[in-house]
Each structure stands twice: as C-alpha cells, then as structure tokens.
mmCIF file of C-alpha atoms and ligand atoms in Angstrom:
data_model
loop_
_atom_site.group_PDB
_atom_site.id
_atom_site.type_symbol
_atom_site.label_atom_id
_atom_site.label_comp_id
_atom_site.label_asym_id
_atom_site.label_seq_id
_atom_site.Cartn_x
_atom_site.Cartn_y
_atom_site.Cartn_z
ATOM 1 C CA UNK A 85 19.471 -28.820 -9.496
ATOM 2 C CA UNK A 86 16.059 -30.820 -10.169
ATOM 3 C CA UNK A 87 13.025 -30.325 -8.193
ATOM 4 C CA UNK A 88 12.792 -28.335 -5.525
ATOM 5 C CA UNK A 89 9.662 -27.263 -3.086
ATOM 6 C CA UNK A 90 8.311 -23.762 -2.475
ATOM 7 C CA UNK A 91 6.194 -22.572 0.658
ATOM 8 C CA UNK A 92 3.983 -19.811 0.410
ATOM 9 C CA UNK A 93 3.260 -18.998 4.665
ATOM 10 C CA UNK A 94 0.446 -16.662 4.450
ATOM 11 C CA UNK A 95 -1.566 -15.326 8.240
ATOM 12 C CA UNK A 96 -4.623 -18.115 6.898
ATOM 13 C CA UNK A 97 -2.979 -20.342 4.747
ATOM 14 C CA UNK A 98 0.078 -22.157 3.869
ATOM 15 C CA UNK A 99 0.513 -22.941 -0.348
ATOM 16 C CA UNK A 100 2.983 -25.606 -1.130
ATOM 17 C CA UNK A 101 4.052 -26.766 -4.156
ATOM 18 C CA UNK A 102 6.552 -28.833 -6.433
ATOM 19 C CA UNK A 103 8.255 -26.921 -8.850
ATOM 20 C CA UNK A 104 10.815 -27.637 -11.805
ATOM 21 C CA UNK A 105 13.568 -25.466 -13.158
ATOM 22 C CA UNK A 106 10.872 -23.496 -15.856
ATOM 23 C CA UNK A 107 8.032 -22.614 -12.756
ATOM 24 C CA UNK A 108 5.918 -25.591 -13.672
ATOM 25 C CA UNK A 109 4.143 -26.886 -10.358
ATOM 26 C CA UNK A 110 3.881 -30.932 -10.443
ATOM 27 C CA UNK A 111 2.317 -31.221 -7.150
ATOM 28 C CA UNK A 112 0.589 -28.682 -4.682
ATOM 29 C CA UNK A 113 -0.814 -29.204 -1.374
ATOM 30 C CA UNK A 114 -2.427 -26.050 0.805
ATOM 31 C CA UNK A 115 -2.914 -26.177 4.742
ATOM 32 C CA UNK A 116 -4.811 -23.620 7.111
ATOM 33 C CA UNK A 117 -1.526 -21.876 8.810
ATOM 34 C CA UNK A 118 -1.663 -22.607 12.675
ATOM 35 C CA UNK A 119 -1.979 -20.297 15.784
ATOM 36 C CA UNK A 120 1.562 -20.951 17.099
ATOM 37 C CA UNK A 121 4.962 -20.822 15.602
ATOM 38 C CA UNK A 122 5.737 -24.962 16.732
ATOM 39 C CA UNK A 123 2.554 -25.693 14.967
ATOM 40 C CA UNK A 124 3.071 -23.665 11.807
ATOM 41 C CA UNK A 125 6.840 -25.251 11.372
ATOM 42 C CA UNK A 126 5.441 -28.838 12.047
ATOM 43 C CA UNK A 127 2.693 -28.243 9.516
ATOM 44 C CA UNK A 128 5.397 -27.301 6.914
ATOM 45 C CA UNK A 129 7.439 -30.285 7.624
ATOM 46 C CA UNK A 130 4.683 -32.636 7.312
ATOM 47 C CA UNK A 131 3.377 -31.014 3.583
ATOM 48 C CA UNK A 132 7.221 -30.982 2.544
ATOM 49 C CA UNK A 133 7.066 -34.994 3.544
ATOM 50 C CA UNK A 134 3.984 -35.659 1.870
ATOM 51 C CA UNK A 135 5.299 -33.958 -1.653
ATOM 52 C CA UNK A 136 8.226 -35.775 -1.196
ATOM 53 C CA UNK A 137 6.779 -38.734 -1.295
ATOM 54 C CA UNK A 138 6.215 -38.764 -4.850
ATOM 55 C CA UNK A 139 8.666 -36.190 -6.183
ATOM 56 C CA UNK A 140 12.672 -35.945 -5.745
ATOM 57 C CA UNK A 141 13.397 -32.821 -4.284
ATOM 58 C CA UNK A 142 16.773 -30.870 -3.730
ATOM 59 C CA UNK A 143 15.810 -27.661 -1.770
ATOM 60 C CA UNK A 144 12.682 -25.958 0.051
ATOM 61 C CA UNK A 145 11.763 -22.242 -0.011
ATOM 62 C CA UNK A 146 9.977 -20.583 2.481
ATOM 63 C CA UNK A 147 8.291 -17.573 1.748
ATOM 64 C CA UNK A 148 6.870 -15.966 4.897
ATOM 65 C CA UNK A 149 4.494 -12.933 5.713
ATOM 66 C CA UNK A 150 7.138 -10.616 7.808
ATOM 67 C CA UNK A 151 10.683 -8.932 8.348
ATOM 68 C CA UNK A 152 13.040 -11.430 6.788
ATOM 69 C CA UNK A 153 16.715 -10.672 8.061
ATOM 70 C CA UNK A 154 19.391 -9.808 6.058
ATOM 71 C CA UNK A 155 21.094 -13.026 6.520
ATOM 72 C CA UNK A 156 17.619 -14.942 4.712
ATOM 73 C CA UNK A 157 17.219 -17.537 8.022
ATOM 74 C CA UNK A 158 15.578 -15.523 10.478
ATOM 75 C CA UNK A 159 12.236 -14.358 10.808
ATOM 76 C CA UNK A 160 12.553 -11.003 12.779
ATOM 77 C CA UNK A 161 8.745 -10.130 13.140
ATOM 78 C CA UNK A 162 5.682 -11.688 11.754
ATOM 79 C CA UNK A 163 2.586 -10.055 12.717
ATOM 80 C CA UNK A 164 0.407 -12.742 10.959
ATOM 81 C CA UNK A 165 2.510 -15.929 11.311
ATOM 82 C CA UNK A 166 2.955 -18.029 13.843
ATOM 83 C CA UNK A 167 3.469 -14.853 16.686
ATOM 84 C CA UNK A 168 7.092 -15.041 15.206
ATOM 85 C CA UNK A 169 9.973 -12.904 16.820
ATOM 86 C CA UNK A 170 13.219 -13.683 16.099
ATOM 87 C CA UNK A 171 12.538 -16.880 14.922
ATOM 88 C CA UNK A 172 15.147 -19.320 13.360
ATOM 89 C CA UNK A 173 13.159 -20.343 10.789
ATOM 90 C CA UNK A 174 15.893 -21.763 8.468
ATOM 91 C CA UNK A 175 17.487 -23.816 10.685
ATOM 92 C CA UNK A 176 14.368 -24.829 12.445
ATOM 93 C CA UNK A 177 13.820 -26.300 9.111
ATOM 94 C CA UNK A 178 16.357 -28.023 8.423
ATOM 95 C CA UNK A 179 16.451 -29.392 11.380
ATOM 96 C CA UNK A 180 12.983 -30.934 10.724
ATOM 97 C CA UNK A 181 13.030 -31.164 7.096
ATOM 98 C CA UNK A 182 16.588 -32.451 5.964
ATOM 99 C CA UNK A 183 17.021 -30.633 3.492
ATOM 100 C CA UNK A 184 18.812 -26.707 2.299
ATOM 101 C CA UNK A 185 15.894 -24.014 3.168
ATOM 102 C CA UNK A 186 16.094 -20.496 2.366
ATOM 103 C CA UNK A 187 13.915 -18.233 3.971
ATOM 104 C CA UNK A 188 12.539 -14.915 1.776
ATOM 105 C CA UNK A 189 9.693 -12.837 2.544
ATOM 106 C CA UNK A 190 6.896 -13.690 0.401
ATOM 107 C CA UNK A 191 6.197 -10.355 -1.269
ATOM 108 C CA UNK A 192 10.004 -10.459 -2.263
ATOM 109 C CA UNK A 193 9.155 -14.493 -3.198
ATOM 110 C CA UNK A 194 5.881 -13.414 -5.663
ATOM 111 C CA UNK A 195 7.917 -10.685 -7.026
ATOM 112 C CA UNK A 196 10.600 -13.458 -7.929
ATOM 113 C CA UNK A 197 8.407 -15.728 -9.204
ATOM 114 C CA UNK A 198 6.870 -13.027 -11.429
ATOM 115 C CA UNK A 199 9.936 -12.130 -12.733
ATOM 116 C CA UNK A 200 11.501 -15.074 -13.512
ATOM 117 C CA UNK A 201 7.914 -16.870 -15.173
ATOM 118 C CA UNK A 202 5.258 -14.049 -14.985
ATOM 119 C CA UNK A 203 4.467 -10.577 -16.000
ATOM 120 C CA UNK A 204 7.791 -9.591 -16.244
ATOM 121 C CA UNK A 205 10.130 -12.624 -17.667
ATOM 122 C CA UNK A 206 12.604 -10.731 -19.333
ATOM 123 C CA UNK A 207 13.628 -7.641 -17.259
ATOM 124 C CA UNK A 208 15.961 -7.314 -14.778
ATOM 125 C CA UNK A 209 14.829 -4.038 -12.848
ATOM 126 C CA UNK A 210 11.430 -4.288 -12.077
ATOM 127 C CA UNK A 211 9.446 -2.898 -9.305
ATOM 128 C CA UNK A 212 6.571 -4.937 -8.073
ATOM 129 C CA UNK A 213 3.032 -3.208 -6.450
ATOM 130 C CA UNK A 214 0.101 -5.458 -4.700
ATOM 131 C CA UNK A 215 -2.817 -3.509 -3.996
ATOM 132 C CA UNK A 216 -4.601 -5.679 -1.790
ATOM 133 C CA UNK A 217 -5.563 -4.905 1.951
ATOM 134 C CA UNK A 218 -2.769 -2.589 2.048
ATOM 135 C CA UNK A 219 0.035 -1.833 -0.831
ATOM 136 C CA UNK A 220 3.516 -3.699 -0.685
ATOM 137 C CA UNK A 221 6.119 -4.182 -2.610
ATOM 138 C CA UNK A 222 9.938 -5.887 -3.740
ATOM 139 C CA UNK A 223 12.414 -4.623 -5.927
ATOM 140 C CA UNK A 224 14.192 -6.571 -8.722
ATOM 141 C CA UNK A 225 17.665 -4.610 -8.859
ATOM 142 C CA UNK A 226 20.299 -5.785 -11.618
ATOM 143 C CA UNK A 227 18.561 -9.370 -11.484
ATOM 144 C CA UNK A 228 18.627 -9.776 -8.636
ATOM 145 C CA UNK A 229 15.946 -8.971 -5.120
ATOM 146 C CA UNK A 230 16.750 -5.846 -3.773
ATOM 147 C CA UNK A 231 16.487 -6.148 0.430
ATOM 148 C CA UNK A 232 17.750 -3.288 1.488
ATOM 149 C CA UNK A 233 19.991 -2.507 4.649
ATOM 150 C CA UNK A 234 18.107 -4.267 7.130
ATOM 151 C CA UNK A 235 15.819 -6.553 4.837
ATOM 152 C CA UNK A 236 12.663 -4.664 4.598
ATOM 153 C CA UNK A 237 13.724 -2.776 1.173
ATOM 154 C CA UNK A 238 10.243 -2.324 -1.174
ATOM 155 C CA UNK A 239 7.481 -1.088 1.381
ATOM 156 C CA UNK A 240 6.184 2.144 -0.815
ATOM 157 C CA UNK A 241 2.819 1.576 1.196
ATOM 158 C CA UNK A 242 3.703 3.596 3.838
ATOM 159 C CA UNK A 243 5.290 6.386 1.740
ATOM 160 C CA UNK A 244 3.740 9.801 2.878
ATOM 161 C CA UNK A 245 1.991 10.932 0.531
ATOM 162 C CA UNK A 246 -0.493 13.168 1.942
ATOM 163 C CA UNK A 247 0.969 15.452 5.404
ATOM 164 C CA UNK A 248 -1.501 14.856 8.157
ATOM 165 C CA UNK A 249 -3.705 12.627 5.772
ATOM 166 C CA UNK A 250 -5.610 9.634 7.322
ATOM 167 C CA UNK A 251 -3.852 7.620 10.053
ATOM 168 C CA UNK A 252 -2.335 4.335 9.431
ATOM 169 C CA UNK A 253 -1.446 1.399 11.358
ATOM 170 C CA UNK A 254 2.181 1.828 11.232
ATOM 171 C CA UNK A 255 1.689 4.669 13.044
ATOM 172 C CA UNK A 256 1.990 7.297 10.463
ATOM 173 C CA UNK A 257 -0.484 9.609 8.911
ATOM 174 C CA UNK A 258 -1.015 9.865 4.570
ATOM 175 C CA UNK A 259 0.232 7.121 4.057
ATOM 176 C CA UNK A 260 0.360 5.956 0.291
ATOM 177 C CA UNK A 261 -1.739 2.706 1.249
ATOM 178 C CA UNK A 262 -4.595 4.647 2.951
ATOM 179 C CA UNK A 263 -5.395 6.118 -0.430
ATOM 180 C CA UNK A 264 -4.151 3.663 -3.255
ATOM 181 C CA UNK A 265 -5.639 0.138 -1.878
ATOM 182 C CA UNK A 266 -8.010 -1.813 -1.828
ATOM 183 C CA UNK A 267 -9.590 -0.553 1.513
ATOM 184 C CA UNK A 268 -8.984 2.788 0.497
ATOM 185 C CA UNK A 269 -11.254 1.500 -2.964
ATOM 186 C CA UNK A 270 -14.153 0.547 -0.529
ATOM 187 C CA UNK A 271 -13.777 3.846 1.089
ATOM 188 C CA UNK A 272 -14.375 5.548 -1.693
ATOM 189 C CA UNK A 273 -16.959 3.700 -2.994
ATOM 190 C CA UNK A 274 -18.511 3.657 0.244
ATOM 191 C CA UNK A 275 -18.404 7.214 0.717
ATOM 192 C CA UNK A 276 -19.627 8.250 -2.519
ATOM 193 C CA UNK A 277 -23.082 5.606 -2.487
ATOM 194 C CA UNK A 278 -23.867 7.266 1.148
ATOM 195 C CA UNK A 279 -23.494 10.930 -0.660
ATOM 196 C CA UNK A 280 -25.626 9.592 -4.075
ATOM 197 C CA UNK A 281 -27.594 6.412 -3.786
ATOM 198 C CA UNK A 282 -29.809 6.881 -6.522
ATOM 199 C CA UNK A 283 -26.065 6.641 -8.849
ATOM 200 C CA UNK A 284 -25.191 3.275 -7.276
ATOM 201 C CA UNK A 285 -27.649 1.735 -7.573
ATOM 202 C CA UNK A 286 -25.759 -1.437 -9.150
ATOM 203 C CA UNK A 287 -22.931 -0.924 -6.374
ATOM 204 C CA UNK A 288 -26.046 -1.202 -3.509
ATOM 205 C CA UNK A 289 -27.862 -3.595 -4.425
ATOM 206 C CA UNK A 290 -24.419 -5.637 -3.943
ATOM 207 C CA UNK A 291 -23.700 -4.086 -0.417
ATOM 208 C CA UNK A 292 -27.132 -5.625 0.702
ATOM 209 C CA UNK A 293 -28.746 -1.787 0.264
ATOM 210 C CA UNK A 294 -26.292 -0.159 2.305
ATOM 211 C CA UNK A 295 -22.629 2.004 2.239
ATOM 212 C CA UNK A 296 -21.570 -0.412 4.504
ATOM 213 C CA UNK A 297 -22.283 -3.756 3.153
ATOM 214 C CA UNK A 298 -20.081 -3.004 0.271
ATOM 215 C CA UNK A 299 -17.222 -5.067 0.384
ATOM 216 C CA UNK A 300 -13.797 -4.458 -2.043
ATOM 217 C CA UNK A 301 -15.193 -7.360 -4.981
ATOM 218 C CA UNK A 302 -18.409 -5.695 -5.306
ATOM 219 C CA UNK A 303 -17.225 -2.181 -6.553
ATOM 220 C CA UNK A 304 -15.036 -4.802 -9.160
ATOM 221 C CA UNK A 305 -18.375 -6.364 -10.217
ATOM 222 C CA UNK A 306 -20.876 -3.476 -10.226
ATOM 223 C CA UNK A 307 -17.979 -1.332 -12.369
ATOM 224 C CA UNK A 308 -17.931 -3.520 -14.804
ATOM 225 C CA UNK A 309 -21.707 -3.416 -14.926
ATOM 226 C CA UNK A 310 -21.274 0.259 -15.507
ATOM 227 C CA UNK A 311 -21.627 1.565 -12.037
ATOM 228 C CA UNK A 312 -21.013 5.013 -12.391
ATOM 229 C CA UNK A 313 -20.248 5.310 -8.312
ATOM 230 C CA UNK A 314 -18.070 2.233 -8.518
ATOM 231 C CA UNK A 315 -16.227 3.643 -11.885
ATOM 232 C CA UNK A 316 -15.405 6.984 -10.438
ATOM 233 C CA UNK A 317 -14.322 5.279 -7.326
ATOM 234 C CA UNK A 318 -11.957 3.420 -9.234
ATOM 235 C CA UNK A 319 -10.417 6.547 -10.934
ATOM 236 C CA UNK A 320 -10.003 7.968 -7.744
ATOM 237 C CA UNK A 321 -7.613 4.785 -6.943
ATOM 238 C CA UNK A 322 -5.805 4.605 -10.129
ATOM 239 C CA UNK A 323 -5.269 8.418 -10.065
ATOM 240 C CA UNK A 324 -3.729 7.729 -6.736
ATOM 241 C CA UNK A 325 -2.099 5.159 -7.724
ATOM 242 C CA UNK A 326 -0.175 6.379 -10.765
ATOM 243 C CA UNK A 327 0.514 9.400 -8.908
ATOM 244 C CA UNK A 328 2.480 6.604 -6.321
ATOM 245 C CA UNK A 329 4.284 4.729 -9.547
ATOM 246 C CA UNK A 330 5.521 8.353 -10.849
ATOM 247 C CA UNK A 331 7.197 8.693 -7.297
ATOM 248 C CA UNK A 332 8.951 5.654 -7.515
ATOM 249 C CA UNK A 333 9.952 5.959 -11.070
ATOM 250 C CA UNK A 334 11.829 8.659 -10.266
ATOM 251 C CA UNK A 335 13.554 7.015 -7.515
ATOM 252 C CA UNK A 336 13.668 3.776 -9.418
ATOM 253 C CA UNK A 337 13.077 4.083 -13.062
ATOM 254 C CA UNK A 338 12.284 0.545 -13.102
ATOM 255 C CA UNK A 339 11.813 -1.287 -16.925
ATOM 256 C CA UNK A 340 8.277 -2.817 -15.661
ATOM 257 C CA UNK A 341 5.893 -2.489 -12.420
ATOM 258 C CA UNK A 342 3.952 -5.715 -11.682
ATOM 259 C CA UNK A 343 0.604 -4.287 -10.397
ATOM 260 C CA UNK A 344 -0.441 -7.649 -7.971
ATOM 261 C CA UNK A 345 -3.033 -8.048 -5.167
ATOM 262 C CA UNK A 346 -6.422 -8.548 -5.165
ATOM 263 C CA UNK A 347 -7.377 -5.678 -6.722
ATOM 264 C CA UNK A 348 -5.425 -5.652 -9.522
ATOM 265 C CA UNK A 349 -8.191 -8.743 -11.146
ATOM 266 C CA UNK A 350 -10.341 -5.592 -11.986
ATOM 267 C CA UNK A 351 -7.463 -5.062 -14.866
ATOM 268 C CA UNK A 352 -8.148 -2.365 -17.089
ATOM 269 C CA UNK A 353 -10.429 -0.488 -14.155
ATOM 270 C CA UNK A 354 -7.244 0.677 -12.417
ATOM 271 C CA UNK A 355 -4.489 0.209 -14.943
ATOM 272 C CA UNK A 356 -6.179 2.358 -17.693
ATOM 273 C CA UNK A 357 -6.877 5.031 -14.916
ATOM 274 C CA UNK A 358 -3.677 4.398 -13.180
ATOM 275 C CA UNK A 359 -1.490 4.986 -16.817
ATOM 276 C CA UNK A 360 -3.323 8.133 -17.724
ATOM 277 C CA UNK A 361 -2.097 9.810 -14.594
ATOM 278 C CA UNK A 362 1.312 7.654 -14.601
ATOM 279 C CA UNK A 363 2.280 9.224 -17.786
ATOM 280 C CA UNK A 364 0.804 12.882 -17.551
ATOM 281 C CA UNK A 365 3.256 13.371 -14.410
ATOM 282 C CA UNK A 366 5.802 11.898 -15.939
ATOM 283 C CA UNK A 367 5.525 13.832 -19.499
ATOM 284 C CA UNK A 368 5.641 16.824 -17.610
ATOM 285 C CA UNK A 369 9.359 15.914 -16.410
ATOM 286 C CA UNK A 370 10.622 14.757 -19.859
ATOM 287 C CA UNK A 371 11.023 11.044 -18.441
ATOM 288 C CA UNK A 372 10.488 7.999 -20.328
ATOM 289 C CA UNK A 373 7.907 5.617 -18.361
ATOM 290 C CA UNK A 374 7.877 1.749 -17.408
ATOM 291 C CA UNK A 375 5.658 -0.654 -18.470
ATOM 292 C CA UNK A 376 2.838 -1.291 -16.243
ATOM 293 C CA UNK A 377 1.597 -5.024 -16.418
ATOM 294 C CA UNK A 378 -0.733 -7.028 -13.998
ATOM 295 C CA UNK A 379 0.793 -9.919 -12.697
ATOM 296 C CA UNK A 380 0.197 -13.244 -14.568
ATOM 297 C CA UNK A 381 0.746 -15.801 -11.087
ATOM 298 C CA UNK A 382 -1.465 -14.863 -9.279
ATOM 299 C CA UNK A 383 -1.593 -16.559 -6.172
ATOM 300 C CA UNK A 384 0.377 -19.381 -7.322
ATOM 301 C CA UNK A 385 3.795 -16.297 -7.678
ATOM 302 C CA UNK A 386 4.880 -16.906 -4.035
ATOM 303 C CA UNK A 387 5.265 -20.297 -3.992
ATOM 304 C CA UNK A 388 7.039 -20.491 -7.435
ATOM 305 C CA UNK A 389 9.196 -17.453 -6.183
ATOM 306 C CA UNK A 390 10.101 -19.361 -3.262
ATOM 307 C CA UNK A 391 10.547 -22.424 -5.041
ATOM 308 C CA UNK A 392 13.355 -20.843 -7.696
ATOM 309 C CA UNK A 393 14.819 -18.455 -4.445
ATOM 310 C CA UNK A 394 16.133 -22.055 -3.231
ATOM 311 C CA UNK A 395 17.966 -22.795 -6.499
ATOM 312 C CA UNK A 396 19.747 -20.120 -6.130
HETATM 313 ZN ZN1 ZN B 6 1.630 3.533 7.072
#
C-alpha cells in the first residue's frame, strides 16, 4: 500500500496528515473540531479532500477521543467529540470519503505510532502512559494493540490506588490519575506554595503571586530553575507514578513503557524520580524491570498511529 491519511480527532482539534509506509508526514493540515457530530465528520471529509488533492492516498485512519468498539467502526461514547453515541463512524466515512477507514481510539493510535516509529520501534509488548490532564493508556500485546473484551483495554488511570482517596470523575475514589497527573502535579505544587511561600518563590512569581495562579507548565519551568517547591512536587508525582508502573509490571511485564502527555516534556523531572521508585519496588520482588522512555512523537504519534492502523 502507498500513502495513506491519518486523523487525529481530539475535543479542540482535529490533526491530519499524509503519511508513507516509514511514518514520514508529507502533508498536514489541522482544523478546530466542531460542536456536533455532522459537523465534525464533514470537517474530516473536507481535510481528507484537500490532502488528496496533492497526494495519492489508499486508506484513512481515524483516531478518535472515546470508547472505540470492538468491531473498530463504531464510536460507542465520546465525551469530547462530536456528542458521539453509538456513532457509525466508519461507515459514515466511507460513505463521505470513498475510501477504506478504520476507526481506533487515539490513545491506542499514539501508542501505535510510537511503537512502530517512536520511543519504542523495536518491541513488541509495550505499555504506553500519558500523564496529561488525567493518565491513559494502550497496550502493545505480541505486536499487536491490545483492546480488550469490550474495547476499552489500557485505562490504568482509574486503577484504585488509594481506598477512599480523592474522588474522581468516573465516579470512583483513589484513583491512580488523581495522584500521578498532571492536575494532581498542580495540586501538589499548589498545596505546598500556600503551606511555604517564602520556598517558591520561583514557582509564585509564575502563578501571578498566588497558589492558585499556578498552572501545570509553570511547576515544569520554575523546577528547572531550581524551585525547591516545584522539585519536591515533582517527586511526589514520579514517586506516584513509579509506584503505578510497578503495578502494571507485574500484571504486564511489558519490554518498554512510553511515558506521553504533557507532562512527560519535563523529562528527567519525573522519569529520574519515577525510576528510583520503579525499581526499588520492583528489586524488592526479584523482578527484572522495563525500560522507561518518553515518547519521541509527540503530538504528531496519533495521527501517524492512525495513519499505519489503516495499512493494516
Ligand atoms: Zn477514576
């Protein structure tokens, strides 16, 4: 197969690309996502015309924010896209397109994309993390995306980690995501410049001079100015974090985890953190570890993903 086309449908934006057989995009286009689900598919079919324009193209892949079915056509709930509920969306598609389509959920899509020409060309059971907003996940199994019984396989946010911890939004309480992303970074960071302002000082001045001004990029930037409050608030995360990877390495024992997400650009302040406690629980049970790599896409790993999903 040549060329094919890879849509990345995120709640704000739509990313849509070109791509060859090696991951290279040729051509990229991006496109604020509409309010409704006829808008959002129209908006797709007219970026998949304009690509084509200059570029012959086999097959599209969507990657979509939401429960993908098991059957890969049919959105079954999208809180951020579209107000989608049982949607079509393949053959909605196709219909307007022309073309094959293959639907995937787009953490499952970046995780392919990272695997096949990111952090983690090479392995074959890999477990990818994005610590953004909240945590989510896919699973690479035997080379191939792990969906699970009903599709939603790889959601280790809302592991319990923590009995009657802090509620989430699924419902649940201790969830992993309350305490190992990026919100749960500004929390900490928050909390600890209310108890000892004279510390963050760095972190502060950021925030505008107050707890609550500080926003998830600023504890990055004042930590690697040395921050002491925005350090220790990162150790807190990667402690919590590593604890999280231990847990599914023992489920797992995945060859690589693909730390992605916003908040894995502060690197080294959570992986180094993250390791160290990675590795002490997992000495203490006589297992060998993963390797634990940021991924190298960025935001470009969904639409690639989706892009080499519709080779296949
Ligand atoms: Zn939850």
């Amino acid at each position: 197969m040549g060329l094919t086309i890879g849509v990345d449908i995120g709640g704000t934006k739509i990313l849509a690309g070109v791509v060859d057989a090696d991951g290279v995009i040729l051509d990229r286009l991006k496109i604020a996502t509409p309010k409704d689900a006829d808008g959002t598919a129209q908006v797709i079919a007219e970026a998949v015309d304009t690509l084509r324009q200059n570029h012959v193209v086999e097959a599209v892949g969507l990657g979509a924010a939401g429960f993908i079915g098991a059957d890969r056509s049919t959105v079954l709930f999208s809180a951020n896209v579209g107000a989608w509920v049982g949607e079509p969306l393949r053959d909605r598609m196709e219909a307007l397109i022309g073309l094959p389509v293959v639907v995937e959920n787009d953490a499952n899509a970046a995780a392919w994309g990272e695997v096949r020409f990111g952090a983690a060309a090479g392995h074959t059971n890999v477990m990818c993390v994005t610590v953004g907003t909240g945590i989510g996940g896919a699973i690479v199994f035997g080379g191939e995306l792990y969906r699970g019984g009903g599709g939603i396989a790889g959601e280790p946010g809302h592991m319990r980690v923590v009995p009657n911890g802090i509620a989430c939004p699924c419902g649940n309480y201790g969830c992993w995501e309350q305490y190992a992303s990026g919100s749960a970074l500004t929390r900490y960071a928050r909390d600890r410049a209310a108890g000892m302002p004279e510390a963050a000082e760095k972190l502060l001045a950021l925030g505008n001079g107050t707890p609550a001004g500080i926003q998830g990029p600023h504890v990055t930037q004042a930590a690697l100015l040395g921050d002491p409050v925005a350090l220790a608030a990162f150790r807190e995360l990667g402690t919590w974090l590593g604890q999280g990877l231990a847990d599914l390495s023992a489920v797992l024992d995945p060859a690589a985890f693909v730390i992605g997400g916003g908040v894995s650009d502060a690197g080294d302040l959570l992986l180094v953190p993250a390791l160290e406690t990675y590795r002490s629980v997992l000495r203490r049970g006589h297992r060998l570890g993963a390797e634990v790599v940021v991924a190298t896409l960025g935001s470009d790993a969904g639409l690639v993903g989706a892009a080499d999903l519709a080779r296949h």
